[in-house]
Backbone as a ProteinNet text record, in pm:
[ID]
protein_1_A
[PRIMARY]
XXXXXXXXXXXXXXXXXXXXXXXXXXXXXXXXXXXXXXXXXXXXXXXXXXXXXXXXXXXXXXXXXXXXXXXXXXXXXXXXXXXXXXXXXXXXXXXXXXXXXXXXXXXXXXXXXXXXXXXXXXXXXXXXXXXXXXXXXXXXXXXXXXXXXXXXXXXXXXXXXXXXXXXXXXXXXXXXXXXXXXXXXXXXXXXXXXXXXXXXXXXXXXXXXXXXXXXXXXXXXXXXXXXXXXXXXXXXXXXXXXXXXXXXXXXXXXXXXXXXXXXXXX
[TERTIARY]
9412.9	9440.8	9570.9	9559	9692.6	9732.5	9717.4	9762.3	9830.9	9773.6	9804.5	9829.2	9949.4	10023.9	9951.4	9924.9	9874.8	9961.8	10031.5	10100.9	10067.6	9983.1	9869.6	9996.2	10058.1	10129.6	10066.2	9944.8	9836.4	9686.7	9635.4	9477.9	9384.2	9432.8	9390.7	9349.8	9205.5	9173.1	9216.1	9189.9	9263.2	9295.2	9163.1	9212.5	9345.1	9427.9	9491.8	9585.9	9709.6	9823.7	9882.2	9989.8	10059	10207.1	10262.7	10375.3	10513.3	10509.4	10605.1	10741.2	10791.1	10890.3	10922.2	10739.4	10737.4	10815.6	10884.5	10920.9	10877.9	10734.8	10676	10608.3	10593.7	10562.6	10425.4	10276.9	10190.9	10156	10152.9	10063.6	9944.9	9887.7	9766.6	9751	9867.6	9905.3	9903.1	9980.3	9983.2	9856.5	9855.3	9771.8	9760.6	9820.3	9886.4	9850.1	9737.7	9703.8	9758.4	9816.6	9886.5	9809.4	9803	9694.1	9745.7	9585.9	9602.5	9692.8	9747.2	9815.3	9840.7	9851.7	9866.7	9987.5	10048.8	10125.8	10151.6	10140.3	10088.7	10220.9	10201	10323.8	10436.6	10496	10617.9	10633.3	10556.2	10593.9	10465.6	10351.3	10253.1	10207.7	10157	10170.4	10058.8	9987.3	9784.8	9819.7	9848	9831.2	9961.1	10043.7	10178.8	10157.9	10076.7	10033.4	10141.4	10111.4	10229	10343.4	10292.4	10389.5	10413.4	10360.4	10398.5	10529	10600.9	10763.1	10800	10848.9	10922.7	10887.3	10750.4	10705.5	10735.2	10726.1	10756.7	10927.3	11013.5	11139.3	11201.9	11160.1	11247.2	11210.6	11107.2	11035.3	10975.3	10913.1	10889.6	11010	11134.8	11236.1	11215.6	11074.8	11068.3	11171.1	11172	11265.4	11183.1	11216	11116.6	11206.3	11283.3	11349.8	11258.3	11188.1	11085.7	10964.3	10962.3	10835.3	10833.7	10725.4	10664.2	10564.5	10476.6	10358.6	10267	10240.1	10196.7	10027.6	9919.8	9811.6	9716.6	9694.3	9614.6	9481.3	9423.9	9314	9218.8	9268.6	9229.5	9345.9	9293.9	9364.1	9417.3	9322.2	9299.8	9478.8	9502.3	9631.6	9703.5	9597.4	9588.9	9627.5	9618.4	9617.2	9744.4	9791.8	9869.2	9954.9	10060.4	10179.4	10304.7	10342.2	10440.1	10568.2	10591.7	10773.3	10731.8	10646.9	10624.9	10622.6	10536.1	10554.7	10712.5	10802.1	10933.9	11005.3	11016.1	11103.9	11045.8	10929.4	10920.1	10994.5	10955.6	11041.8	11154.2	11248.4	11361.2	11411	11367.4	11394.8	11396.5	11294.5	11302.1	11371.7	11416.7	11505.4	11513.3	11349.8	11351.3	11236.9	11153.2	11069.6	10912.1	10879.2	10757.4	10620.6	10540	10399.6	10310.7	10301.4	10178.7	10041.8	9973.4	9832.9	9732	9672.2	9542.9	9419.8	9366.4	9205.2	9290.5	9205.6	9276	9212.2	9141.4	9107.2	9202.6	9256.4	9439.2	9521.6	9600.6	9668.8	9737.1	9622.9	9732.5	9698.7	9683.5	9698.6	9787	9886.1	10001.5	10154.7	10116.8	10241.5	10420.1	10399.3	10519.9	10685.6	10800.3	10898.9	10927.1	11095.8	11133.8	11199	11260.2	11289.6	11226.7	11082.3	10998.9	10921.2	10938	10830.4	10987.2	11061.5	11174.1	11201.3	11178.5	11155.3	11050.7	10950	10766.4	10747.7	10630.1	10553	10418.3	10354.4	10226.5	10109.4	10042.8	9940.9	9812.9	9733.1	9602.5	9513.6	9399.9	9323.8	9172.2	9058.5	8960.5	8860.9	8713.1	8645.6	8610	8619.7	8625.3	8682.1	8780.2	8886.9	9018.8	9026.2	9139.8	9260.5	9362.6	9484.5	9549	9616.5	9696.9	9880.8	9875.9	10022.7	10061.5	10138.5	10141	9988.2	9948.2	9896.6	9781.1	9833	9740.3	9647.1	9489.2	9423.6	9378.9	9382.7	9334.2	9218.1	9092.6	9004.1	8936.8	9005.2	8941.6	8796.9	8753.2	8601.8	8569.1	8460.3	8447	8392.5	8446.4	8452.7	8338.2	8238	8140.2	8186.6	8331.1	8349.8	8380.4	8407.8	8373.9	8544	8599.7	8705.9	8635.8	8825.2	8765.2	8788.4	8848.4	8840.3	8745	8610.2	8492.6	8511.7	8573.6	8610.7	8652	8723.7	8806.4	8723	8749.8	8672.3	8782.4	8669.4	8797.5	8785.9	8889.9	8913	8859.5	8816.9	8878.2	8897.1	8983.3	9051.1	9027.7	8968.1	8928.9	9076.1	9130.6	9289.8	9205.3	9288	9255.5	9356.6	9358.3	9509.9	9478.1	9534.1	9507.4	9388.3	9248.9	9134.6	9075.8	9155.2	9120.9	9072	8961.2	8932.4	8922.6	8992	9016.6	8949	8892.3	8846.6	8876.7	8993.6	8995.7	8946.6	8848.8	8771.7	8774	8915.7	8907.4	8972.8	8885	8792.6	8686.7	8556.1	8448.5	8315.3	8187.3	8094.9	7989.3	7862.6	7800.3	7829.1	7812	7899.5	7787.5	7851.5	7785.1	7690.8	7580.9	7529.3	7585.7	7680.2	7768.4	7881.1	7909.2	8024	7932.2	7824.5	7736.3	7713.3	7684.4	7636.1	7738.2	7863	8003.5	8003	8002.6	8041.4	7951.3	7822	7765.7	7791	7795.6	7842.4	7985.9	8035.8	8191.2	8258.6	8146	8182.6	8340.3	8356	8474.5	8555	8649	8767.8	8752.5	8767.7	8766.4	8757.8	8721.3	8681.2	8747.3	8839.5	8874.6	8788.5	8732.7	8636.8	8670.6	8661.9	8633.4	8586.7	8583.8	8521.5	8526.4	8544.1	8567.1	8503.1	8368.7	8288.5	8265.8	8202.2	8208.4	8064.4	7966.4	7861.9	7772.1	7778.4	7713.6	7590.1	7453.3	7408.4	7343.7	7391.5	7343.9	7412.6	7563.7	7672.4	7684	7722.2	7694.5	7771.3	7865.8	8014.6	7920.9	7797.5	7794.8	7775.8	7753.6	7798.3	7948.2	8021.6	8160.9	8231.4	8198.6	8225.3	8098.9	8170.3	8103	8090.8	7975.9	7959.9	7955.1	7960.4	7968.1	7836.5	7690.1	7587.4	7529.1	7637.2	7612.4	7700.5	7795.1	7844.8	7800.5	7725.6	7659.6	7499	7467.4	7354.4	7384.4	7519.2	7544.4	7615.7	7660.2	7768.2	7656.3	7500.4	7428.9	7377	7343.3	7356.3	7495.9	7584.6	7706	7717.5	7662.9	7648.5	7556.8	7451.1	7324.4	7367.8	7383.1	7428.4	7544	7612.6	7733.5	7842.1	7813.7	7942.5	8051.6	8025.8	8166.1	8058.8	8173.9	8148.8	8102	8042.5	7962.6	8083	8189.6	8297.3	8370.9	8344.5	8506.4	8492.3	8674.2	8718.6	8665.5	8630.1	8583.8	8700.7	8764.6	8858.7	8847.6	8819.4	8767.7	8908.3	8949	9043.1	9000.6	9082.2	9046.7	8984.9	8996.3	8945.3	9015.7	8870.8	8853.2	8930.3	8979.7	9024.1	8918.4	8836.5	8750	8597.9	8618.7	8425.4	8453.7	8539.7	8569.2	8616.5	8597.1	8595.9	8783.1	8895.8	8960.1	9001	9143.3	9189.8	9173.8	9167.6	9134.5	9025.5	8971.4	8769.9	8769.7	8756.8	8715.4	8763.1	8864.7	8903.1	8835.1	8794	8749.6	8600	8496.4	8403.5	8355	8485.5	8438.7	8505.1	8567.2	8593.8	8466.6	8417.6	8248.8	8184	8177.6	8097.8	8171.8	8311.2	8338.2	8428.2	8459.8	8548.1	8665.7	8748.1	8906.5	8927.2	8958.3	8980.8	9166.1	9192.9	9332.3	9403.2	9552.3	9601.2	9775.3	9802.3	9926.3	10018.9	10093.7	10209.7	10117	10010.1	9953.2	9954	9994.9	10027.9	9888.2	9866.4	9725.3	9813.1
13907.5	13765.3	13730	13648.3	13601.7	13496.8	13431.2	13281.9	13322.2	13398.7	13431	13552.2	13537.5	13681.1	13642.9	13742.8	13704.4	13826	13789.3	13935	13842.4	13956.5	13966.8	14027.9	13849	13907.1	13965.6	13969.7	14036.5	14015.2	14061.6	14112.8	14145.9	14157.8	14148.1	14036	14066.3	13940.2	13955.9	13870.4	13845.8	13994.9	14095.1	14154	14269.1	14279.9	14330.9	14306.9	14433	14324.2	14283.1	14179.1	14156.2	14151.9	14200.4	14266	14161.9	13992.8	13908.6	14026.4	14120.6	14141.5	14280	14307.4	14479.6	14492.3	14573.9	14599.2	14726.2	14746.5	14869.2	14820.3	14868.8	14796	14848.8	14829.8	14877.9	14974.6	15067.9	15142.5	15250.1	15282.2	15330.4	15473.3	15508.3	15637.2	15558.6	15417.5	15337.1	15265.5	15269.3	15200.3	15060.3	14995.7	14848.1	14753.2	14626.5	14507.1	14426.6	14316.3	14173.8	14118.2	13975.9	13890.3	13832.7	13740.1	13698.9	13592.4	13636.9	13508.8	13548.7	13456.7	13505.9	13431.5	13467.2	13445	13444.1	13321.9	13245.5	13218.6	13306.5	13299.5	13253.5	13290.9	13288	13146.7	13018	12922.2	12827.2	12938.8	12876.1	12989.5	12960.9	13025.4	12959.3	13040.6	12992.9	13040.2	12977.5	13023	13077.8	13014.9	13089.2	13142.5	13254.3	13348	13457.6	13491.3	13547.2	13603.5	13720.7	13793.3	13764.2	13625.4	13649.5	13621.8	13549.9	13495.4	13639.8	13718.3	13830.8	13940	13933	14047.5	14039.9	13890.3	13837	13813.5	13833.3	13799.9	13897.4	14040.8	14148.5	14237.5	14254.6	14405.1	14448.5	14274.1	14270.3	14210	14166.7	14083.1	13983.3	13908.6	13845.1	13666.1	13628.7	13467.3	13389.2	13345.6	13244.8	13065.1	13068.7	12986.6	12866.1	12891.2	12815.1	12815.1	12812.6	12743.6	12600.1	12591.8	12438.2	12403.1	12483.2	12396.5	12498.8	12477.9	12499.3	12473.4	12540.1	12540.5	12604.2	12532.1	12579.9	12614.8	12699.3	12718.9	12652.9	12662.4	12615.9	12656.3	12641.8	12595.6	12738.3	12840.6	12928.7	12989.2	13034.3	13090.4	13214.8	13346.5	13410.8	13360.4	13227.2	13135.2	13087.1	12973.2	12908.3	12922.2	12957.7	12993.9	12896.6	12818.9	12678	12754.8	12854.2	12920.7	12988.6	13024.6	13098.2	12983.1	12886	12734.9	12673.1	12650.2	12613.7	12735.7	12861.3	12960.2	12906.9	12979.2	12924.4	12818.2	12718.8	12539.9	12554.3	12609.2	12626.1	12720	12785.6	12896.3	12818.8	12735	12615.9	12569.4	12534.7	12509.8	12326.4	12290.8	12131.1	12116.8	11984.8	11961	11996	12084.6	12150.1	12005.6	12032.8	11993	12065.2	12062.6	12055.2	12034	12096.7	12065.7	12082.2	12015.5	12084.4	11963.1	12015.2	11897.9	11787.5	11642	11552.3	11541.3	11600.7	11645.4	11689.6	11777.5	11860.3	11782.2	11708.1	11616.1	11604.1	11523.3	11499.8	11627.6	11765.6	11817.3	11952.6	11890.6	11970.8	11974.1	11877.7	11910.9	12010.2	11948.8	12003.7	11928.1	12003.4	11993.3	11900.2	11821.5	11760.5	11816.2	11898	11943.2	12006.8	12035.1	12081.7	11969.3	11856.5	11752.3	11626	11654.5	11618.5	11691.9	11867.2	11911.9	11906	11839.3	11810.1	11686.9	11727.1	11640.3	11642.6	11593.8	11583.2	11556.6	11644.2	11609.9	11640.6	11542.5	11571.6	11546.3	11689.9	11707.2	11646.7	11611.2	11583.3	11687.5	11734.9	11825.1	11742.4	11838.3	11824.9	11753.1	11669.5	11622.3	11705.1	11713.6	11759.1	11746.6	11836.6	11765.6	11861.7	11824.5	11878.4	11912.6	12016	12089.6	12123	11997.3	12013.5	12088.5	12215.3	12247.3	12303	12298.4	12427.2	12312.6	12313.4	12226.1	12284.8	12243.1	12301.6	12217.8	12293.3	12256.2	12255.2	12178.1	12216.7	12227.8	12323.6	12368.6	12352.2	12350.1	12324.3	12485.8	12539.7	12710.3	12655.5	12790.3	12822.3	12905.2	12808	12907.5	12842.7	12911.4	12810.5	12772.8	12643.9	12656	12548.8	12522.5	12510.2	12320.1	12274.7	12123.3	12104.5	12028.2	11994.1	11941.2	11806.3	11753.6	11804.6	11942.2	12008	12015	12017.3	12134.5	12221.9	12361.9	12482.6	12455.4	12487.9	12525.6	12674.1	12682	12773.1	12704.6	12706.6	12660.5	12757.2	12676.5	12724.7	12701.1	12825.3	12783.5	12768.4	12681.5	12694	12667.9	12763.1	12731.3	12824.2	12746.6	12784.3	12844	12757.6	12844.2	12985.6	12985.6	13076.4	13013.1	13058.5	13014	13140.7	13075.9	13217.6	13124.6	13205.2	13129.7	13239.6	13137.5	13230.8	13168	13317	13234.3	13310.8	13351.3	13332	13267.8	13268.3	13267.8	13220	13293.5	13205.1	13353.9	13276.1	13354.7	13324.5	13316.9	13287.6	13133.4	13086.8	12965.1	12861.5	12737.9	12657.7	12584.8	12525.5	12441.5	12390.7	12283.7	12164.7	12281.1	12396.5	12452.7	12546.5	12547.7	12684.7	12558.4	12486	12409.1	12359.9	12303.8	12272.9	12428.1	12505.1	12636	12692.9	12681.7	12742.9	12669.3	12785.5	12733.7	12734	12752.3	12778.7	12903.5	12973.5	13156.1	13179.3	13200.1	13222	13329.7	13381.2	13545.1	13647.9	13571.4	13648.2	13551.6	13651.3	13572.1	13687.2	13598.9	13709.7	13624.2	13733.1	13695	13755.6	13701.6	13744.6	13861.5	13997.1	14102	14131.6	14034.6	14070.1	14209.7	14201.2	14285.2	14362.8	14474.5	14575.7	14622.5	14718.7	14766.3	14771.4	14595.6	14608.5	14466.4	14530.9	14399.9	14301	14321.3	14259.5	14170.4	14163	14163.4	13974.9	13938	13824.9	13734.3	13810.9	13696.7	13647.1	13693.6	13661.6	13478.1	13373.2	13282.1	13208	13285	13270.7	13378.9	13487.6	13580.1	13669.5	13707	13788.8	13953.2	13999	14150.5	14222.9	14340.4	14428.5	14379.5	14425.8	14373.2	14251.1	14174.9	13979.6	13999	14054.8	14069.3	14140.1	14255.4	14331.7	14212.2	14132.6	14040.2	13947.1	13853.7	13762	13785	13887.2	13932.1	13889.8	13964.4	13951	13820.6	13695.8	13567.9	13501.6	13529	13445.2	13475.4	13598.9	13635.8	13561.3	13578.1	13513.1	13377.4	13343.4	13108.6	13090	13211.9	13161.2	13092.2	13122.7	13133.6	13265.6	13337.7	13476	13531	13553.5	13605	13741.4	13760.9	13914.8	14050.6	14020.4	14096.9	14056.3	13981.5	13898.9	14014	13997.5	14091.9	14025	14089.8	14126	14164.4	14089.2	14087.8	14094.4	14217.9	14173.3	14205.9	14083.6	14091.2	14057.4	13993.5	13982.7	14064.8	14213.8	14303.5	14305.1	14298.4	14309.8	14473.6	14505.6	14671.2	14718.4	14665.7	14749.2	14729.6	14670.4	14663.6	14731.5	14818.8	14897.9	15058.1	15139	15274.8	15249.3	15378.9	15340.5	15296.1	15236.2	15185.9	15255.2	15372.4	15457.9	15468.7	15513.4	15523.9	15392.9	15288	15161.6	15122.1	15162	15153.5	15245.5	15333.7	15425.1	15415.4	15359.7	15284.4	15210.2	15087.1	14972.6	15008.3	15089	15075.5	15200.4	15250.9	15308.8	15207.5	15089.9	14990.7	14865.1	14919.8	14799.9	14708.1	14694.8	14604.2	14646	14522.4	14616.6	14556.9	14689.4	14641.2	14629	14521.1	14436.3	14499	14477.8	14615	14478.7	14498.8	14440.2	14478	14411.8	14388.4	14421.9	14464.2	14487.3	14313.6	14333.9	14277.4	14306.6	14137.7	14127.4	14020.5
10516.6	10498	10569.6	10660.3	10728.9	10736.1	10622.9	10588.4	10432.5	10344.7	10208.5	10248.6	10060.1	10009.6	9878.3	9804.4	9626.6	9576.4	9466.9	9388.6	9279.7	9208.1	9083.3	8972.8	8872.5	8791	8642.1	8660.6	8513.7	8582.3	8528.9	8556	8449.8	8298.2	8182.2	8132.9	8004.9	7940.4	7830	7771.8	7610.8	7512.6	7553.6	7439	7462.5	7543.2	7590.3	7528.9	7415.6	7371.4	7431.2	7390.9	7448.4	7485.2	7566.2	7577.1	7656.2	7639.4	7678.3	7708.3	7678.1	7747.7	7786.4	7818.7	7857	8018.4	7981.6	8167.2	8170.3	8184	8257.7	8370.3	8468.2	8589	8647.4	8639.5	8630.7	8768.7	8735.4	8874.8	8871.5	8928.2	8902.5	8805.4	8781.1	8657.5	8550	8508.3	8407.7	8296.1	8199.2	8089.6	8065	8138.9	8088.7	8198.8	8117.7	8197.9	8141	8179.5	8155.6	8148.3	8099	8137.5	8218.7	8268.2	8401	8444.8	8576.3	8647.2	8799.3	8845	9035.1	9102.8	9189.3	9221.7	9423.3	9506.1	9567.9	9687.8	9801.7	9936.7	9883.1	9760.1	9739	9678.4	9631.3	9519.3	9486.2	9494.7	9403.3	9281.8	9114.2	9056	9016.5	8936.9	8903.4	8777.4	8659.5	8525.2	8468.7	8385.7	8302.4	8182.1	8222.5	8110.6	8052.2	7887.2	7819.4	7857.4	7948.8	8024.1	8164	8203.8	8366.9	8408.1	8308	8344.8	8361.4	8252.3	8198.7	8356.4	8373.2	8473.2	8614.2	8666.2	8778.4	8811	8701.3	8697.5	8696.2	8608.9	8542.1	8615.6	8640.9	8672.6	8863.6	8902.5	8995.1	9104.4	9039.6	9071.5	9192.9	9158.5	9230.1	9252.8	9364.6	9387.7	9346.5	9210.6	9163.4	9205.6	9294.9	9286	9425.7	9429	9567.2	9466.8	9376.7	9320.9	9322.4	9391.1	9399.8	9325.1	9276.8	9234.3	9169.6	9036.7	8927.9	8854.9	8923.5	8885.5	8710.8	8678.2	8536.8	8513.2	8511.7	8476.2	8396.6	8235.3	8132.6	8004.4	7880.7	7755.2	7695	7712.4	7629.4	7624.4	7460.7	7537.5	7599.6	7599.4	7751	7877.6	7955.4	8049.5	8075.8	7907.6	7949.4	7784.1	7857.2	7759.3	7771.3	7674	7685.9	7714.1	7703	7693.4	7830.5	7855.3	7978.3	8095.2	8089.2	8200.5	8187.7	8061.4	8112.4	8141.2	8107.6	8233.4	8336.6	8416.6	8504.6	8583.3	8516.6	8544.5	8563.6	8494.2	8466.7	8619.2	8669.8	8767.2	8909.4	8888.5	9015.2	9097.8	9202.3	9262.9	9214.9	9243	9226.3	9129.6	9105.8	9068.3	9047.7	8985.1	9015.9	8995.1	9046	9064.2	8960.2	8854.7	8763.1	8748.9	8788.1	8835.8	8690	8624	8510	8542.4	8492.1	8459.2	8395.4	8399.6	8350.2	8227.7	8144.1	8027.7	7921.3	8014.4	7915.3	7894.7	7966.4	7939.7	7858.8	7715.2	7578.1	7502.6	7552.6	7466.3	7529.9	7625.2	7681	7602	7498.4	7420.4	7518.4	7605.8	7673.2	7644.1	7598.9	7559	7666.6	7611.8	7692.6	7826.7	7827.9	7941	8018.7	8005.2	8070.2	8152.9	8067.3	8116.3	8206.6	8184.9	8325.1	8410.8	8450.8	8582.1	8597.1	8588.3	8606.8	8655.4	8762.5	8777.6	8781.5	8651.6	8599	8714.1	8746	8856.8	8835.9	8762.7	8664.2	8796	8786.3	8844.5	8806.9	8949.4	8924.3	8982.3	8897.1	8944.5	9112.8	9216.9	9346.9	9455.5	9390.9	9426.3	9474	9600.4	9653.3	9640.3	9632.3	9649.2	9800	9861.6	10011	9936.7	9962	9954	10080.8	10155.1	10325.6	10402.3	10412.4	10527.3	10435.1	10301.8	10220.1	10136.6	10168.8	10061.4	9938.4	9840.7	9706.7	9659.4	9625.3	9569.5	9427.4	9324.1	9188.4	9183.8	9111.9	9094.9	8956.8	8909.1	8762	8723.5	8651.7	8578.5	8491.6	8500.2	8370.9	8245.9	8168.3	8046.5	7935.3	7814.6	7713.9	7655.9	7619.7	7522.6	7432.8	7354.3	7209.2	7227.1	7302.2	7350.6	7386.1	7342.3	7425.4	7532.8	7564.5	7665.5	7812.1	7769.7	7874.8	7972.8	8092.6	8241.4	8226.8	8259.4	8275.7	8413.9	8495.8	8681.1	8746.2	8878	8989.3	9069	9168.7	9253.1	9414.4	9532.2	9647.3	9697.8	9791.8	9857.4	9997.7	10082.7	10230.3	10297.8	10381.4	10503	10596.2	10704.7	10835.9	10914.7	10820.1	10902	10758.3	10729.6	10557.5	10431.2	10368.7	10266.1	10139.4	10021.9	9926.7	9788.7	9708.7	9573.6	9477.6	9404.1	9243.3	9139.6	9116.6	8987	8846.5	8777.4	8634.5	8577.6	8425.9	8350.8	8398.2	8416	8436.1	8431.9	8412.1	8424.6	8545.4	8556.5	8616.8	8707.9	8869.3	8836.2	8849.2	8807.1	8777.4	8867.1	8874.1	8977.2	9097	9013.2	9107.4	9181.8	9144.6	9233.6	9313	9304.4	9350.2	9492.9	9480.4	9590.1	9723.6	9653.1	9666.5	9809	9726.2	9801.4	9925.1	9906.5	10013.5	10110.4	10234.2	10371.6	10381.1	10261.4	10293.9	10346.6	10372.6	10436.8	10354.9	10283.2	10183.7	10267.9	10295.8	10387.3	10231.2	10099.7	9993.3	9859.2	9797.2	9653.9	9535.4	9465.2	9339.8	9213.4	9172.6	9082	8943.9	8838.5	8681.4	8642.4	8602.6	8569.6	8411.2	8350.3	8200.8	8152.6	8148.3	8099.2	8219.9	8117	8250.7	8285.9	8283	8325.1	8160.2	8129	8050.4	8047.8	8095.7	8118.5	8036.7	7909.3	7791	7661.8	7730	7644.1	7604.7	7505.1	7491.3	7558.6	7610.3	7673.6	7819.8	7883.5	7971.3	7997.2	7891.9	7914.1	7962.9	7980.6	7964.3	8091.4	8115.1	8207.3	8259.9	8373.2	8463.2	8390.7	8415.3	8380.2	8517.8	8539.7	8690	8713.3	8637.4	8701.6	8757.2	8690.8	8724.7	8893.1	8917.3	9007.6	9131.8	9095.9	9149.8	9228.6	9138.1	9195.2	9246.7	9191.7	9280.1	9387.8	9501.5	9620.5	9745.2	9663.3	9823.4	9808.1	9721.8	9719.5	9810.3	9746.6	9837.9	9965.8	10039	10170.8	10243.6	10157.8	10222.8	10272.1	10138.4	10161.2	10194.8	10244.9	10306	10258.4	10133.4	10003.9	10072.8	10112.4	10094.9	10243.6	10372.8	10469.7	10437.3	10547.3	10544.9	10527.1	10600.6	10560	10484	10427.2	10306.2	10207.3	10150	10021.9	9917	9825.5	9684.5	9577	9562.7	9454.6	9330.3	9222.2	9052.5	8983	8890.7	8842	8651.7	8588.8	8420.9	8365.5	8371.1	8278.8	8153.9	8059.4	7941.2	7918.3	7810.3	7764.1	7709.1	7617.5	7543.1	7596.8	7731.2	7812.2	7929	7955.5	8054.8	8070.1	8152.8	8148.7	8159.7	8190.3	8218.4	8344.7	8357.3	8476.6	8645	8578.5	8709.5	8735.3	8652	8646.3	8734.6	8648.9	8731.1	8864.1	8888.7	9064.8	9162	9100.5	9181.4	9171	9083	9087.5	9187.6	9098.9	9285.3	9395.3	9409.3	9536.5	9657.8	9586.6	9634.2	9639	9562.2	9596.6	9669.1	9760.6	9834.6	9783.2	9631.4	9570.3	9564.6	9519.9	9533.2	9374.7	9302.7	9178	9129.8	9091	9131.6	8991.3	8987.6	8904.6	8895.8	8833.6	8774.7	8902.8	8957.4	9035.8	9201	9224.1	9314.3	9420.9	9567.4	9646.5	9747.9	9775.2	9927.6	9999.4
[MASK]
++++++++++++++++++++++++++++++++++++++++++++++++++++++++++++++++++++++++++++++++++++++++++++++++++++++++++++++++++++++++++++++++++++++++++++++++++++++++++++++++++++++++++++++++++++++++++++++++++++++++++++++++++++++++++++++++++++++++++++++++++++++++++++++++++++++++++

């Protein structure tokens, strides 16, 4: 990818504890998934999940001081953590950009000083927004929360001729984004892996299983959803629907995937 950097500050789903101020720094000897959040050429950030302040600040010592702009997934609070979005804020050089469904809204309960370095930027399913050169595409996610109203997000990045789609939380995807997408020959797709090699498990309304993944790769090739060579990114592993951390890397990566690991850099 030569338009994007991604440093993957968690890769865990919910059931993973949680460790807001672990400074162990994950590597492939290590036991320990964060939940999810990504972290975007140095000041875009997809989700301020429990531990991503603490991990991205302490451990990875990354310059959080060029953050610009602030993408949300959905509600759940794996996702989006209120003390974790004002550090963040707070680290800023200027005014961050706030991006969620315009569904969330009134139920962002964000402090005052969080909501004066902010600027509220409520998203519409397929409605673009332009960050200078980089377009962002909200997608509507197949997953469930507890706001009926809500759309959960994935978000297509594009810059310079590159197209990247991150898609967790989500399971199977939906119609309107399945359509949206073909013909978009995708460079890479990081996709949801909650569950693991189990093809019967009930979450599959809500997340992807290896075998849902395993059927939909030669679909997105075909329709020209995800180029014939594009990366295969599986990130949001579940702890208890999966072999361990090593097992599973060494899995997909016989089958071509790159399975994404806490502080790990593309």
């Amino acid at each position: 990818m030569k338009n994007f950097q991604f440093i993957f500050l968690g890769t865990g789903a919910a059931d993973w504890a949680y460790h807001p101020q672990g400074d162990l720094k994950f590597d492939r000897g290590s036991k320990l998934r964060r939940t999810s959040s990504l972290w975007i050429n140095g000041h875009i950030l997809i989700d301020p999940a429990p531990e991503a302040f603490f991990f991205a600040k302490n451990v990875l010592k990354l310059d959080l001081s060029q953050l610009t702009d602030i993408f949300l997934t959905h509600s759940h609070e794996d996702h989006f953590d209120r003390e974790a979005l004002s550090n963040f804020i707070l680290e800023a050089e200027g005014k961050v950009h706030f991006f969620c469904h315009e569904s969330m809204v009134p139920y962002l309960q964000l402090d005052k000083e969080t909501l004066y370095r902010t600027e509220l930027r409520p998203l519409k399913v397929q409605k673009p927004v332009m960050l200078d050169e980089l377009q962002v595409m909200p997608l509507a996610a197949n997953h469930e929360v507890a706001m009926v109203m809500e759309a959960p997000l994935h978000y297509e990045f594009e810059l310079g001729g590159e197209r990247i789609l991150y898609g967790c939380d989500g399971g199977w995807f939906l119609a309107g984004t399945w359509s949206y997408l073909m013909g978009r020959d995708l460079d890479a797709v990081i996709l949801d892996a909650t569950v693991g090699d189990y093809a019967d498990d009930f979450r599959i309304a809500s997340h992807n299983t290896l075998p849902m993944i395993r059927m939909l790769l030669p679909a997105m090739k075909r329709n020209h959803v995800l180029k014939e060579n594009g990366s295969v990114i599986l990130s949001h592993f579940a702890r208890t629907l999966h072999d361990s951390i090593e097992e599973t890397e060494v899995k997909l990566k016989a089958e071509g995937m790159i399975c994404a690991f806490d502080g790990m850099v593309l």
